[in-house]
Tab-separated table of C-alpha atoms in Angstrom:
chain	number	residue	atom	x	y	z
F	871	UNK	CA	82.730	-21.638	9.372
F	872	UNK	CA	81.902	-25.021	9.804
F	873	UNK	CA	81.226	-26.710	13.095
F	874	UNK	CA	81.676	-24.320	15.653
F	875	UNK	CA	83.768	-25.138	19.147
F	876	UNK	CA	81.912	-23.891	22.137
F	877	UNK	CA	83.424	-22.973	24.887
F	878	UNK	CA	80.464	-21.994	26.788
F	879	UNK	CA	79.757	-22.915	30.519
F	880	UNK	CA	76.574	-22.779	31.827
F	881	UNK	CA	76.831	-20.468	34.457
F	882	UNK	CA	74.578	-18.245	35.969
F	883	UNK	CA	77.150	-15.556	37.825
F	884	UNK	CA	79.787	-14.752	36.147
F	885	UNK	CA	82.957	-15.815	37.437
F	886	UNK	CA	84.246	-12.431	37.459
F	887	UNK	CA	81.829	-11.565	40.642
F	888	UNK	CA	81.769	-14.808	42.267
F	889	UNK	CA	84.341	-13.737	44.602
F	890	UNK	CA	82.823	-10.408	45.075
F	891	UNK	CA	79.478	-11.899	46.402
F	892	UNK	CA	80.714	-14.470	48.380
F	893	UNK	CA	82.720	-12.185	50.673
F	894	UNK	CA	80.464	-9.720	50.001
F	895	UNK	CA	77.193	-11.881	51.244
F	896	UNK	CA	79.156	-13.375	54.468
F	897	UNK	CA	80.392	-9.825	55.419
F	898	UNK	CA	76.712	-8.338	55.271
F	899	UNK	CA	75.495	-12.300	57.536
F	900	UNK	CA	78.065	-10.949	59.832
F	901	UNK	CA	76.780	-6.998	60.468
F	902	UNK	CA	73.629	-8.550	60.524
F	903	UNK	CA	73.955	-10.476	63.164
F	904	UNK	CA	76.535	-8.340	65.518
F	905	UNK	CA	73.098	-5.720	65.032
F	906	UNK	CA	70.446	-8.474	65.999
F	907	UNK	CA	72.443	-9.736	69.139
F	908	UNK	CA	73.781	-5.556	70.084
F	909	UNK	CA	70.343	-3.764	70.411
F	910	UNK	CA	66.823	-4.285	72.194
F	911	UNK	CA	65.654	-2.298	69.550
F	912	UNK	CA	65.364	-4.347	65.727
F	913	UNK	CA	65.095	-0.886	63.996
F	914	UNK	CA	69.271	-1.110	63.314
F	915	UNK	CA	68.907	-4.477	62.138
F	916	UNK	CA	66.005	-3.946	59.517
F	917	UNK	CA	67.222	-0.818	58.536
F	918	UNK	CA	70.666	-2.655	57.522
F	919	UNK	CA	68.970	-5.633	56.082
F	920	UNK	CA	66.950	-4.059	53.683
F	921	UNK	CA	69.355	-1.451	52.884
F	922	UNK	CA	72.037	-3.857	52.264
F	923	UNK	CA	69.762	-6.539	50.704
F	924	UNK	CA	68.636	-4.362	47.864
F	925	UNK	CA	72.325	-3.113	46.997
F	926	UNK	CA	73.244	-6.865	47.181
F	927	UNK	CA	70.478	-7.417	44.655
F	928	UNK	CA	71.825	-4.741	42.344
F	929	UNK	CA	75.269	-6.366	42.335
F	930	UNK	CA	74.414	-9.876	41.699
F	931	UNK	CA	72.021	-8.500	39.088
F	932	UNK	CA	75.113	-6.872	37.420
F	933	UNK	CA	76.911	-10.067	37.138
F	934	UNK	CA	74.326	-12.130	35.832
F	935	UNK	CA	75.882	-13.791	33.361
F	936	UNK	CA	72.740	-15.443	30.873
F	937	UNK	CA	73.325	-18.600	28.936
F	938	UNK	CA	72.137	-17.567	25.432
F	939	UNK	CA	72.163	-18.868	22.103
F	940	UNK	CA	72.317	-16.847	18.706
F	941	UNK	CA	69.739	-18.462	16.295
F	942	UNK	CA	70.090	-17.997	12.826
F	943	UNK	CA	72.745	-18.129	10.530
F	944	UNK	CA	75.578	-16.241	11.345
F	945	UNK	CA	77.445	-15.724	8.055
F	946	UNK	CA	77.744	-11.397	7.226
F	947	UNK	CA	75.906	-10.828	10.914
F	948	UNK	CA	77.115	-8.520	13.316
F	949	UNK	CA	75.698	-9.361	16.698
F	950	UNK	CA	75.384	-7.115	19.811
F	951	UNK	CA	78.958	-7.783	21.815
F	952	UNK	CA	76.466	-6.521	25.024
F	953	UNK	CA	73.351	-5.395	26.908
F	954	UNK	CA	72.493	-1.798	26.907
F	955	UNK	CA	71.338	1.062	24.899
F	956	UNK	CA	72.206	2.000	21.210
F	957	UNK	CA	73.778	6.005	21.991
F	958	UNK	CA	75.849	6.074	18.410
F	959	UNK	CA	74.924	5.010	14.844
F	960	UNK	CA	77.261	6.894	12.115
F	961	UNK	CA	80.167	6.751	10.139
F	962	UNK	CA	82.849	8.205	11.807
F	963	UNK	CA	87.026	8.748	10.629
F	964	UNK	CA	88.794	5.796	12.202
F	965	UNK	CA	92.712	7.443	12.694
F	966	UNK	CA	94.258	4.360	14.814
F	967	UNK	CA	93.871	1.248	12.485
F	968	UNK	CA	91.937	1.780	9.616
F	969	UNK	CA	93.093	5.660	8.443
F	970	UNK	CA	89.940	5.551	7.001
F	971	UNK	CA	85.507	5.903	7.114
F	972	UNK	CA	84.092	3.444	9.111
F	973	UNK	CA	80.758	3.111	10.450
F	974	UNK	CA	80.634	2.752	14.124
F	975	UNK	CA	77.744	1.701	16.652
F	976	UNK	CA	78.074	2.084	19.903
F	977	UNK	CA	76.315	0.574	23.080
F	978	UNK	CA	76.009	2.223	26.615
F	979	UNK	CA	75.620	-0.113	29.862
F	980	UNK	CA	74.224	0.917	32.482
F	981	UNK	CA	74.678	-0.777	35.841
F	982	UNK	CA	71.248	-2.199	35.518
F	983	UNK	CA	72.569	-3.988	32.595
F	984	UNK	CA	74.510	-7.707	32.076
F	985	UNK	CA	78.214	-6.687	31.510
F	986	UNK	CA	79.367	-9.907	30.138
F	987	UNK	CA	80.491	-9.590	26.672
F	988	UNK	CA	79.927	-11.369	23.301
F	989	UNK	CA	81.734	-11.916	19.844
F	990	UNK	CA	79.909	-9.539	17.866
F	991	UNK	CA	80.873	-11.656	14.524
F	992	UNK	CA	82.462	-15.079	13.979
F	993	UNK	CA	86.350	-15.121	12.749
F	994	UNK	CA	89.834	-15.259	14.078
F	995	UNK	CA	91.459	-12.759	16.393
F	996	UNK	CA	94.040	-10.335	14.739
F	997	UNK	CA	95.098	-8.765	17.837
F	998	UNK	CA	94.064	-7.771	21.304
F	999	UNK	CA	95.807	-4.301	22.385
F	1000	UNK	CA	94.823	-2.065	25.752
F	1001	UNK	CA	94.979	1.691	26.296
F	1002	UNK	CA	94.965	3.473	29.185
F	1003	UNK	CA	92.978	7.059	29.024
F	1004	UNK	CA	90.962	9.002	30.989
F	1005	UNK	CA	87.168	7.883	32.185
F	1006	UNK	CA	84.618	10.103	30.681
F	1007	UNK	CA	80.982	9.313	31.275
F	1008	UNK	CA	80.743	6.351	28.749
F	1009	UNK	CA	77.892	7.754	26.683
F	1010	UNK	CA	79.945	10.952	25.119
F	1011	UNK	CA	81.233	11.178	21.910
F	1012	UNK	CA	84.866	11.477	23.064
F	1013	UNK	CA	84.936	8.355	25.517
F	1014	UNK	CA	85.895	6.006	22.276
F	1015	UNK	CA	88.623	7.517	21.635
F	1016	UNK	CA	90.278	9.165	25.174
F	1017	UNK	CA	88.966	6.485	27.953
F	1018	UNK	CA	90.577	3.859	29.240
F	1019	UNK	CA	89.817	0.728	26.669
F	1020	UNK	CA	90.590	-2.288	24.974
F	1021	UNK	CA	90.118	-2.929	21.453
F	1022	UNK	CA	89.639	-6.659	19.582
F	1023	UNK	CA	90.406	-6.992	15.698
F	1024	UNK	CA	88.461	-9.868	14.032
F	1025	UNK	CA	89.229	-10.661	11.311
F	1026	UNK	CA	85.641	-12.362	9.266
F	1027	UNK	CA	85.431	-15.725	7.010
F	1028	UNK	CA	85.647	-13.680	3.851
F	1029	UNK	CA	88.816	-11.782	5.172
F	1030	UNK	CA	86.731	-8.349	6.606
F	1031	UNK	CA	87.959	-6.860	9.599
F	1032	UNK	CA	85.868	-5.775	12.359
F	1033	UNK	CA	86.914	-3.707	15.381
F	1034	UNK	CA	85.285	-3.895	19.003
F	1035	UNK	CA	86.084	-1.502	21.720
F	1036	UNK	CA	85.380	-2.297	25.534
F	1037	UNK	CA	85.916	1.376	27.104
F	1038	UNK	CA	85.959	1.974	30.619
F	1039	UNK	CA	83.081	4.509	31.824
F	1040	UNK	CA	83.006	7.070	34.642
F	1041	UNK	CA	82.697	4.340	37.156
F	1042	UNK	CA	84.325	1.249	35.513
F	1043	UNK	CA	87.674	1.131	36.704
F	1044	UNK	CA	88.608	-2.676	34.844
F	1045	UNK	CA	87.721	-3.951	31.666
F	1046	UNK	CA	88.773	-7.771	31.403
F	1047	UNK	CA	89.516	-9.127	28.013
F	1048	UNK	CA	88.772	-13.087	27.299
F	1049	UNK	CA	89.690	-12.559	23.911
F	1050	UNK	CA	93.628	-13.858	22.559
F	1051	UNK	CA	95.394	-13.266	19.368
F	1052	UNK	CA	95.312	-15.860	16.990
F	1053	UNK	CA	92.206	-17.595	18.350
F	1054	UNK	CA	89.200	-18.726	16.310
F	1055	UNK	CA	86.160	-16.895	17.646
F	1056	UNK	CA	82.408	-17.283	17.491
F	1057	UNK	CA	78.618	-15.729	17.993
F	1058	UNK	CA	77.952	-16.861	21.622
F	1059	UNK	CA	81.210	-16.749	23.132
F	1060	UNK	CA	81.990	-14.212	25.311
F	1061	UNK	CA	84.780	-11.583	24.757
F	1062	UNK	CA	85.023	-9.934	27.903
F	1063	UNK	CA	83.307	-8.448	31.070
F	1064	UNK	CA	83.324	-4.442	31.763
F	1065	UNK	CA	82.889	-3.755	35.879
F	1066	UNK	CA	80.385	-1.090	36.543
F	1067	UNK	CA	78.958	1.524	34.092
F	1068	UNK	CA	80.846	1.363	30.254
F	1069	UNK	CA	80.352	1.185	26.643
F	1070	UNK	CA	81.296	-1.236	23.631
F	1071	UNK	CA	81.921	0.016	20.283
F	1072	UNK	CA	81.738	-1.764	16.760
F	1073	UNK	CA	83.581	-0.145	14.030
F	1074	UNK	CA	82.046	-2.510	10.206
F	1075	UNK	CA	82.880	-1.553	6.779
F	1076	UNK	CA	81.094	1.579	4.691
F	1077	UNK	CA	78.268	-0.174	3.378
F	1078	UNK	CA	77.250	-2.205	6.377
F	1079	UNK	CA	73.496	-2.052	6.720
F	1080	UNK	CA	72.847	-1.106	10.304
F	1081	UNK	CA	69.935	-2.958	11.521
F	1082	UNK	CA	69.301	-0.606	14.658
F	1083	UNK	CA	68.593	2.691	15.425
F	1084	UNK	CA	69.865	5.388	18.645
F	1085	UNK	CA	67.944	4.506	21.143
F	1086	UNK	CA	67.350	1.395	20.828
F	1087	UNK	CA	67.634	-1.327	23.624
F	1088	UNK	CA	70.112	-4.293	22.748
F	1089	UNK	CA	70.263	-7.841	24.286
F	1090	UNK	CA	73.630	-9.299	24.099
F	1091	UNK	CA	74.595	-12.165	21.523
F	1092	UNK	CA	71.098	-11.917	20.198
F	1093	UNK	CA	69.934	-8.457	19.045
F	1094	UNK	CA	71.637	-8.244	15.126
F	1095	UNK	CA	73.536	-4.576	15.070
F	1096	UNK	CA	74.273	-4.922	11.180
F	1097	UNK	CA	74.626	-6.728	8.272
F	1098	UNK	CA	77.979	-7.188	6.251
F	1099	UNK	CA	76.965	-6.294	2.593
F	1100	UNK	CA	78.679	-9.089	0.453
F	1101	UNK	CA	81.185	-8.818	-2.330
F	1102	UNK	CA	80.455	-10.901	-5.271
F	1103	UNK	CA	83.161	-8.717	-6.941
């Protein structure tokens, strides 16, 4: 696509939970020190401290937000949009946009897992539309479809367009969506960020070759979900 415009900053939390664990981190200072100065006895303090401090460390680990790089070419390669688990790999009816077979792979986050999200494929943004729905555990078959999500058309190089779904899981109660219509996007820029447990969904053309397998552990812009089979026709 020629020379690509990155828009990448080189953070380490994502901005979406920098507020969160400021307030959160001064809040927990505070406790902490109302229990050292209130009792003879350290027990309460402790007991807070490391009970807070490892729920803290959960947190900040789910808004890591890793600096990465896709290396390779990127031309007919679909790229992970997120961290997680691979829970769907089929072809499936597509009734909203496509009225026809698609297949679709699907990704499950956990709240161990980064839940930034990447451009699965580089093109230009068709349209960004949100649905409100229900909030199924993320991992069933029926959460692409009735939770809460957001879905991003891209539209490829060659003129191939490629759904991805952010859906809201049991616990996820906001998906944010960096994504606008009419943009140029890329491999390593992020789409979005999913709070809490959640899934993303890729729906690719009949004939993609799926290069992973249920199961399977993804890493974000770098694990390759597919290839785009090309049309010399």
């Amino acid at each position: 696509m020629g020379a690509k415009i990155k828009k990448l900053k080189k953070i380490r939390i994502h901005r979406e939970g920098t507020s969160t664990l400021f307030y959160s981190l001064v809040l927990i200072i505070a406790i902490a020190v109302i229990l050292w100065r209130s009792f003879d006895s350290k027990v309460p303090f402790w007991i807070f401290s490391v009970t807070l401090g490892a729920i803290y460390g959960i947190v900040t680990n789910f808004y890591r937000c890793p600096v990465r790089y896709f290396s390779g070419e990127t031309d007919n390669v679909v790229v992970a949009p997120a961290d997680g688990k691979v829970v769907v790999v089929e072809e499936v009816e597509e009734t909203e946009y496509f009225h026809d077979r698609r297949l679709m792979i699907s990704i499950f986050m956990s709240l161990f897992n980064v839940h930034a999200n990447w451009f699965p494929v580089d093109g230009k943004v068709r349209f960004v539309r949100h649905e409100d729905g229900n909030y199924h555990k993320a991992w069933l078959p029926k959460a692409s479809a009735e939770n809460e999500h957001a879905d991003i058309m891209i539209t490829t190089p060659d003129g191939r367009d490629i759904l991805c779904r952010q859906i809201a899981g049991a616990m996820a109660r906001r998906i944010v969506t960096y994504a606008k219509e009419g943009e140029d996007c890329y491999i390593d820029e992020h789409l979005g960020f999913i709070k809490l447990g959640s899934r993303v969904d890729v729906f690719l053309p009949l004939g993609s070759e799926p290069c992973v397998k249920v199961g399977q552990k993804t890493t974000g812009d770098q694990t390759v979900l597919a290839k785009l089979i090309v049309d010399n026709g």
